[in-house]
Coordinates of C-alpha atoms and ligand atoms in Angstrom, one line a residue:
X1 CA -0.1 -0.3 -0.1
X2 CA 1.2 3.5 -0.9
X3 CA 2.1 5.5 1.8
X4 CA 3.0 9.0 3.2
X5 CA 4.2 10.6 6.7
X6 CA 3.5 14.0 8.1
X7 CA 5.8 16.1 10.7
X8 CA 3.8 18.2 13.3
X9 CA 5.5 19.7 16.4
X10 CA 3.9 21.5 19.5
X11 CA 2.5 25.0 18.9
X12 CA 0.3 25.5 22.2
X13 CA 3.2 24.0 23.9
X14 CA 1.8 22.6 27.3
X15 CA -1.1 21.5 25.7
X16 CA 0.3 19.5 22.5
X17 CA 3.0 17.9 24.8
X18 CA 0.1 16.6 27.0
X19 CA -1.6 15.0 24.2
X20 CA 1.5 12.6 23.9
X21 CA 2.6 12.7 27.3
X22 CA 0.3 13.7 30.0
X23 CA 2.2 13.6 33.0
X24 CA 5.1 15.5 31.6
X25 CA 2.7 18.1 29.9
X26 CA 1.3 18.7 33.2
X27 CA 4.0 18.6 35.4
X28 CA 6.7 20.8 33.4
X29 CA 6.5 24.3 32.8
X30 CA 6.2 26.0 29.1
X31 CA 9.8 27.3 29.9
X32 CA 11.1 23.9 30.8
X33 CA 9.6 22.1 28.1
X34 CA 11.2 24.3 25.5
X35 CA 14.6 23.9 27.1
X36 CA 14.4 20.0 27.4
X37 CA 12.5 19.5 24.0
X38 CA 15.9 20.7 22.1
X39 CA 17.8 17.5 23.3
X40 CA 14.5 15.2 22.7
X41 CA 14.6 12.7 19.7
X42 CA 12.0 12.6 17.0
X43 CA 8.9 11.0 18.6
X44 CA 6.6 8.5 16.6
X45 CA 3.0 9.4 17.1
X46 CA 0.4 7.1 15.1
X47 CA -0.2 5.2 12.1
X48 CA -2.9 6.6 10.0
X49 CA -5.4 4.1 8.1
X50 CA -8.6 4.5 6.1
X51 CA -7.6 7.3 3.3
X52 CA -9.3 6.2 0.5
X53 CA -9.6 8.0 -2.8
X54 CA -13.4 9.0 -4.0
X55 CA -12.1 8.7 -7.6
X56 CA -10.4 5.3 -7.6
X57 CA -11.1 3.7 -4.5
X58 CA -6.9 3.5 -3.8
X59 CA -6.4 3.4 -0.1
X60 CA -3.1 4.9 1.4
X61 CA -1.8 4.5 5.1
X62 CA 0.7 7.4 6.9
X63 CA 2.3 8.1 10.0
X64 CA 2.3 11.0 12.3
X65 CA 5.7 11.8 13.4
X66 CA 6.5 14.9 15.5
X67 CA 9.5 17.1 15.7
X68 CA 10.0 17.9 19.3
X69 CA 10.8 21.6 18.6
X70 CA 8.4 24.7 19.3
X71 CA 7.7 27.6 16.7
X72 CA 10.0 29.6 18.9
X73 CA 12.9 27.2 19.1
X74 CA 12.4 27.0 15.4
X75 CA 12.7 30.7 14.9
X76 CA 15.7 31.4 17.3
X77 CA 17.9 28.5 17.2
X78 CA 20.8 28.3 14.4
X79 CA 19.4 27.0 11.4
X80 CA 21.4 24.3 10.8
X81 CA 20.6 22.9 14.0
X82 CA 16.8 23.3 13.1
X83 CA 17.3 21.9 9.8
X84 CA 19.1 19.0 11.3
X85 CA 16.5 18.0 13.9
X86 CA 13.4 18.1 11.2
X87 CA 16.0 16.0 8.8
X88 CA 16.2 13.5 11.9
X89 CA 12.3 13.4 11.8
X90 CA 12.2 12.7 8.6
X91 CA 14.8 9.9 8.8
X92 CA 12.4 8.4 10.7
X93 CA 9.6 8.8 8.4
X94 CA 12.4 6.7 5.5
X95 CA 12.7 4.5 7.9
X96 CA 9.0 3.4 8.2
X97 CA 9.0 3.3 4.5
X98 CA 6.9 6.6 3.6
X99 CA 7.1 7.6 0.3
X100 CA 6.4 11.1 0.6
X101 CA 7.0 13.5 3.6
X102 CA 4.6 16.7 4.2
X103 CA 6.2 19.2 6.7
X104 CA 3.7 20.6 9.0
X105 CA 3.7 24.1 10.6
X106 CA 6.9 25.5 11.4
X107 CA 8.8 22.8 9.8
X108 CA 7.8 24.2 6.4
X109 CA 8.2 28.2 7.7
X110 CA 11.9 27.7 8.9
X111 CA 14.7 29.0 6.8
X112 CA 14.5 28.2 3.0
X113 CA 10.9 26.4 3.6
X114 CA 11.9 22.8 2.8
X115 CA 14.6 23.2 0.2
X116 CA 17.7 22.2 2.5
X117 CA 15.5 19.7 4.4
X118 CA 14.4 17.9 1.0
X119 CA 18.3 17.9 0.4
X120 CA 19.0 16.2 3.5
X121 CA 16.8 13.3 2.8
X122 CA 16.1 10.6 0.2
X123 CA 12.2 10.9 0.5
X124 CA 10.3 13.0 -1.6
X125 CA 9.2 16.0 0.5
X126 CA 6.2 19.0 0.2
X127 CA 5.5 21.8 2.6
X128 CA 1.5 21.6 1.8
X129 CA 1.6 25.4 1.1
X130 CA 0.0 25.2 -2.3
X131 CA -3.1 23.6 -1.4
X132 CA -2.8 25.6 1.8
X133 CA -3.1 28.8 -0.5
X134 CA -6.1 27.1 -2.3
X135 CA -8.2 26.3 0.8
X136 CA -7.7 29.6 2.4
X137 CA -8.8 31.6 -0.4
X138 CA -11.8 29.1 -1.0
X139 CA -12.7 29.5 2.7
X140 CA -12.5 33.6 2.8
X141 CA -14.7 33.5 -0.5
X142 CA -17.0 31.2 0.9
X143 CA -17.4 33.0 4.3
X144 CA -17.8 36.5 2.1
X145 CA -20.6 34.8 0.8
X146 CA -22.6 34.0 3.7
X147 CA -22.2 37.5 5.0
X148 CA -23.3 38.9 1.9
X149 CA -20.2 40.9 1.2
X150 CA -19.7 41.0 -2.9
X151 CA -16.1 40.5 -3.7
X152 CA -16.3 42.9 -6.6
X153 CA -16.8 45.9 -4.4
X154 CA -15.1 44.7 -1.4
X155 CA -11.8 46.0 0.5
X156 CA -9.7 43.0 1.6
X157 CA -6.3 42.6 3.3
X158 CA -3.6 39.9 3.5
X159 CA -1.4 40.1 6.9
X160 CA 1.8 38.4 6.0
X161 CA 1.7 39.1 2.5
X162 CA 5.5 38.7 1.7
X163 CA 5.6 35.5 3.1
X164 CA 5.4 32.2 1.2
X165 CA 1.6 31.8 1.2
X166 CA 0.4 35.1 1.8
X167 CA 2.1 36.3 -1.9
X168 CA -0.1 33.7 -3.7
X169 CA -3.4 34.6 -1.3
X170 CA -2.7 38.1 -2.2
X171 CA -2.4 37.5 -6.1
X172 CA -5.7 35.5 -6.2
X173 CA -7.3 38.1 -4.2
X174 CA -6.1 41.1 -6.1
X175 CA -7.7 40.0 -9.2
X176 CA -11.0 39.9 -7.4
X177 CA -11.3 42.5 -5.1
X178 CA -12.0 46.4 -5.4
X179 CA -9.0 47.3 -3.1
X180 CA -6.2 45.2 -1.3
X181 CA -4.0 45.9 1.2
X182 CA -0.7 44.2 1.5
X183 CA 0.4 44.2 5.2
X184 CA 3.8 42.9 6.7
X185 CA 6.7 44.0 8.9
X186 CA 9.0 45.0 5.9
X187 CA 8.1 47.7 3.3
X188 CA 10.5 46.4 0.5
X189 CA 9.2 42.8 0.0
X190 CA 5.6 44.2 0.2
X191 CA 6.3 47.1 -2.5
X192 CA 7.8 44.4 -4.9
X193 CA 4.6 42.3 -4.5
X194 CA 2.4 45.4 -5.0
X195 CA 4.4 46.3 -8.3
X196 CA 4.0 42.7 -9.2
X197 CA 0.0 42.3 -8.5
X198 CA -1.0 46.0 -10.1
X199 CA -0.6 44.7 -13.4
X200 CA -3.5 42.2 -13.2
X201 CA -5.2 43.6 -10.1
X202 CA -9.0 44.6 -10.6
X203 CA -8.2 47.8 -8.0
X204 CA -6.0 49.6 -6.1
X205 CA -3.0 47.7 -3.9
X206 CA -1.7 49.2 -1.1
X207 CA 1.2 48.5 1.4
X208 CA 1.2 48.9 5.1
X209 CA 3.6 47.9 8.0
X210 CA 1.1 48.6 10.4
X211 CA -2.5 47.2 10.9
X212 CA -4.2 50.7 9.9
X213 CA -5.9 49.3 6.7
X214 CA -7.7 46.6 8.5
X215 CA -10.3 49.4 9.6
X216 CA -11.3 49.7 6.4
X217 CA -11.1 46.1 5.1
X218 CA -14.2 43.7 4.8
X219 CA -12.1 40.3 4.0
X220 CA -8.9 39.4 5.8
X221 CA -6.6 36.7 5.3
X222 CA -4.3 36.6 8.0
X223 CA -1.1 33.9 7.7
X224 CA 2.1 35.8 9.4
X225 CA 5.0 33.3 11.3
X226 CA 4.3 35.7 14.3
X227 CA 4.6 33.7 17.5
X228 CA 1.9 36.0 19.3
X229 CA -1.4 37.5 18.0
X230 CA -1.0 40.4 15.8
X231 CA -4.9 41.0 15.1
X232 CA -6.4 42.6 18.0
X233 CA -10.1 43.5 18.5
X234 CA -9.7 47.3 18.0
X235 CA -8.1 46.8 14.3
X236 CA -11.1 45.4 12.9
X237 CA -14.4 46.8 11.4
X238 CA -18.0 45.7 12.2
X239 CA -19.0 42.9 9.9
X240 CA -15.6 42.0 8.6
X241 CA -14.4 38.4 7.6
X242 CA -11.1 37.4 9.1
X243 CA -9.5 33.9 8.0
X244 CA -6.6 32.9 10.2
X245 CA -4.4 30.4 8.4
X246 CA -1.7 30.8 10.8
X247 CA -0.5 28.6 13.4
X248 CA -0.1 29.7 16.1
X249 CA -3.0 32.1 15.4
X250 CA -2.6 35.6 14.1
X251 CA -6.0 36.6 15.6
X252 CA -6.3 37.5 19.1
X253 CA -8.5 35.3 21.6
X254 CA -9.6 38.8 22.4
X255 CA -11.5 39.3 19.5
X256 CA -13.7 36.3 20.1
X257 CA -14.6 37.8 23.5
X258 CA -15.0 41.3 22.6
X259 CA -16.1 41.5 19.2
X260 CA -19.5 39.7 18.5
X261 CA -19.7 41.9 15.1
X262 CA -16.8 39.9 13.5
X263 CA -16.8 36.4 11.7
X264 CA -13.4 34.8 12.3
X265 CA -12.6 31.6 10.8
X266 CA -9.7 29.2 11.2
X267 CA -8.1 28.9 7.7
X268 CA -6.9 25.5 6.1
X269 CA -9.3 22.5 7.6
X270 CA -10.4 19.9 4.8
X271 CA -12.5 16.9 5.1
X272 CA -10.4 14.0 4.2
X273 CA -11.9 11.1 1.5
X274 CA -12.5 7.8 3.6
X275 CA -13.2 6.5 7.0
X276 CA -9.7 8.1 8.2
X277 CA -8.4 7.4 11.6
X278 CA -5.4 9.4 12.6
X279 CA -5.1 7.3 15.9
X280 CA -3.8 10.8 17.4
X281 CA -5.5 13.8 18.4
X282 CA -4.0 16.6 16.9
X283 CA -6.8 19.0 17.7
X284 CA -9.3 18.6 14.9
X285 CA -12.6 16.8 14.9
X286 CA -12.6 13.3 13.5
X287 CA -12.3 13.0 9.8
X288 CA -10.6 16.5 9.1
X289 CA -7.2 17.4 8.6
X290 CA -4.9 20.3 7.4
X291 CA -4.8 21.6 4.2
X292 CA -1.0 21.0 4.2
X293 CA -1.3 17.4 5.5
X294 CA -4.0 17.2 2.7
X295 CA -1.8 18.0 0.2
X296 CA 0.9 15.1 1.3
X297 CA -2.1 12.6 1.3
X298 CA -3.8 13.9 -2.1
X299 CA 0.0 13.4 -3.7
X300 CA 0.1 9.6 -2.4
X301 CA -3.3 8.9 -3.5
X302 CA -2.4 10.6 -6.9
X303 CA 1.1 8.5 -7.0
X304 CA 3.0 11.5 -7.4
X305 CA 6.0 10.8 -5.1
X306 CA 8.2 13.7 -6.1
X307 CA 9.2 16.9 -4.1
X308 CA 6.3 19.3 -4.8
X309 CA 5.9 22.4 -2.9
X310 CA 9.4 23.5 -2.0
X311 CA 10.8 27.1 -1.3
X312 CA 9.2 30.4 -0.4
X313 CA 8.0 31.1 -4.0
X314 CA 5.0 29.4 -4.7
X315 CA 3.5 29.2 -8.0
X316 CA -0.3 29.4 -9.5
X317 CA 0.1 26.3 -11.6
X318 CA 1.0 24.2 -8.8
X319 CA -1.8 25.7 -6.6
X320 CA -4.5 25.1 -9.5
X321 CA -2.8 21.3 -10.0
X322 CA -3.3 20.2 -6.7
X323 CA -6.5 21.7 -5.8
X324 CA -7.5 19.7 -9.0
X325 CA -5.9 16.6 -7.5
X326 CA -7.3 16.8 -4.1
X327 CA -10.8 17.6 -5.3
X328 CA -10.9 14.6 -7.6
X329 CA -9.7 12.4 -4.7
X330 CA -12.6 13.6 -2.7
X331 CA -10.9 16.3 -0.5
X332 CA -13.4 19.2 0.4
X333 CA -13.3 22.6 2.3
X334 CA -14.7 21.8 5.8
X335 CA -17.7 23.5 7.5
X336 CA -16.5 26.7 9.4
X337 CA -15.0 26.7 12.6
X338 CA -14.0 29.8 14.6
X339 CA -11.5 29.4 17.6
X340 CA -11.7 25.5 17.5
X341 CA -15.6 25.5 17.8
X342 CA -17.9 24.8 15.1
X343 CA -19.9 27.7 13.3
X344 CA -23.7 27.5 13.5
X345 CA -26.2 29.6 11.1
X346 CA -27.3 31.3 14.0
X347 CA -23.9 32.4 14.8
X348 CA -23.2 33.9 11.4
X349 CA -26.9 35.6 11.7
X350 CA -26.0 37.1 14.7
X351 CA -22.6 38.5 13.5
X352 CA -24.4 39.9 10.8
X353 CA -27.2 41.7 13.3
X354 CA -24.3 43.0 15.5
X355 CA -22.5 44.3 12.9
X356 CA -25.6 46.4 11.3
X357 CA -26.4 47.6 14.8
X358 CA -22.8 48.6 15.7
X359 CA -22.4 50.6 12.5
X360 CA -25.4 52.4 13.4
Ligands
LIG401 N1 -3.3 26.0 8.2 C1 -2.5 25.4 7.4 O1 -2.8 24.2 6.9 C2 -1.0 25.9 7.4 C3 0.1 25.2 6.5 C4 1.1 25.8 6.4 C5 1.8 27.0 6.9 N2 0.7 27.7 8.2 C6 1.0 28.6 8.8 O2 1.0 30.0 7.9 C7 1.7 30.7 8.3 C8 2.8 31.2 7.3 O3 3.7 30.2 7.0 P1 4.6 30.6 5.4 O4 5.1 29.5 5.1 O5 4.1 31.7 4.7 O6 5.6 31.7 6.5 P2 6.8 33.0 5.7 O7 7.0 32.4 4.3 O8 8.0 32.8 6.6 O9 5.9 34.1 5.8 C9 5.2 34.6 6.9 C10 5.4 36.4 6.9 O10 4.8 36.9 8.0 C11 5.4 38.0 8.3 N3 5.6 38.3 9.6 C12 5.8 37.8 10.7 N4 6.0 38.3 11.9 C13 4.9 39.1 11.7 C14 4.4 40.3 12.2 N5 4.6 40.3 13.6 N6 3.4 41.1 11.9 C15 3.3 40.9 10.3 N7 3.9 40.1 9.5 C16 4.8 39.2 10.0 C17 6.8 37.7 7.8 O11 7.4 38.9 7.7 P3 9.1 39.0 7.5 O12 9.4 38.8 6.0 O13 9.5 40.5 8.2 O14 9.7 37.7 8.2 C18 6.6 37.1 6.6 O15 6.5 37.8 5.6 C19 2.7 29.8 9.7 O16 2.2 30.4 10.9 C20 2.4 28.5 9.5 O17 2.2 28.0 10.6 C21 -0.6 26.6 8.0

């Protein structure tokens, strides 16, 4: 049976360590976990079964394996050391017999986004970022429809727009919305992106290194590699939709607590075809996976055992191709969740009512 492996790592440090080591996760502080995990070997988590192509009936199996580093460590430890640890984790996938390896969350953000990691391994590697782009933009557009926000007349923003995922999301949105703000930390790469997008954009494209354009934006896609939330309640206008693709999250939990007039959705969640069992709780409801995991699975179902999405410059062609492959095998955008809870139709109605009241 064809197979894949996927690397995950602790993001919400204490909670995620408890998923595998309940006792250690309870007694150690976050600081202690961060310190000890530098010396911890890669961890085998589970075998995944039941993934079945809706098109061909082909079944695959997979493995979840963990790189013990946290997002902070991946950004702050010397790059070579982080690569070494991720490659060691990839070698575990090779020993298990995986034919393709997916890099989850920060293992795909660090350094050159998978290129050096793929160079250090025999197994083909993908970051999963191409399908993440496709699913994030689809989710934002579907949420806009639910909120009766017509794309053509809308102001939108991409936060983290100069990043690997952000750039292509911005490219796709620029062609469809009336005004697009590109937001990030450094003006230079944002200006380069703006100049490239201007040629095919429907309307104005502006650049900002602060969150002020969010006060005018009805649709926001946020995908930074920040370690802490960057979007706060006071940044947002009533009735806006925010699709948060980043892990750790970009949208502060305060938004859920303080703003009942904003529709925040968790980006990048898909339904997996077949009676999938991950045999490990990584925080999603049964049958659902991150889009980046789904890219790895879809490639395995398609028999495409090759390096697929690597590096910081994604292409539209790959985004379109992996969307078609995933659709063919039965992967679908999942229903909406917000801060890990399912969103109901009543909640959407309430957000619309509250936004109208707030605007008055
Ligand atoms: N949901 C999913 O399925 C899924 C899949 C893959 C990745 N992800 C998540 O997506 C996020 C981005 O991944 P990526 O590969 O696109 O990373 P990336 O290429 O490193 O891009 C991140 C961008 O965010 C910017 N940024 C960092 N901190 C910021 C801040 N405080 N304020 C504004 N901008 C900031 C960075 O700016 P600089 O250029 O200045 O550093 C960079 O342009 C990560 O959180 C990752 O875990 C989610």
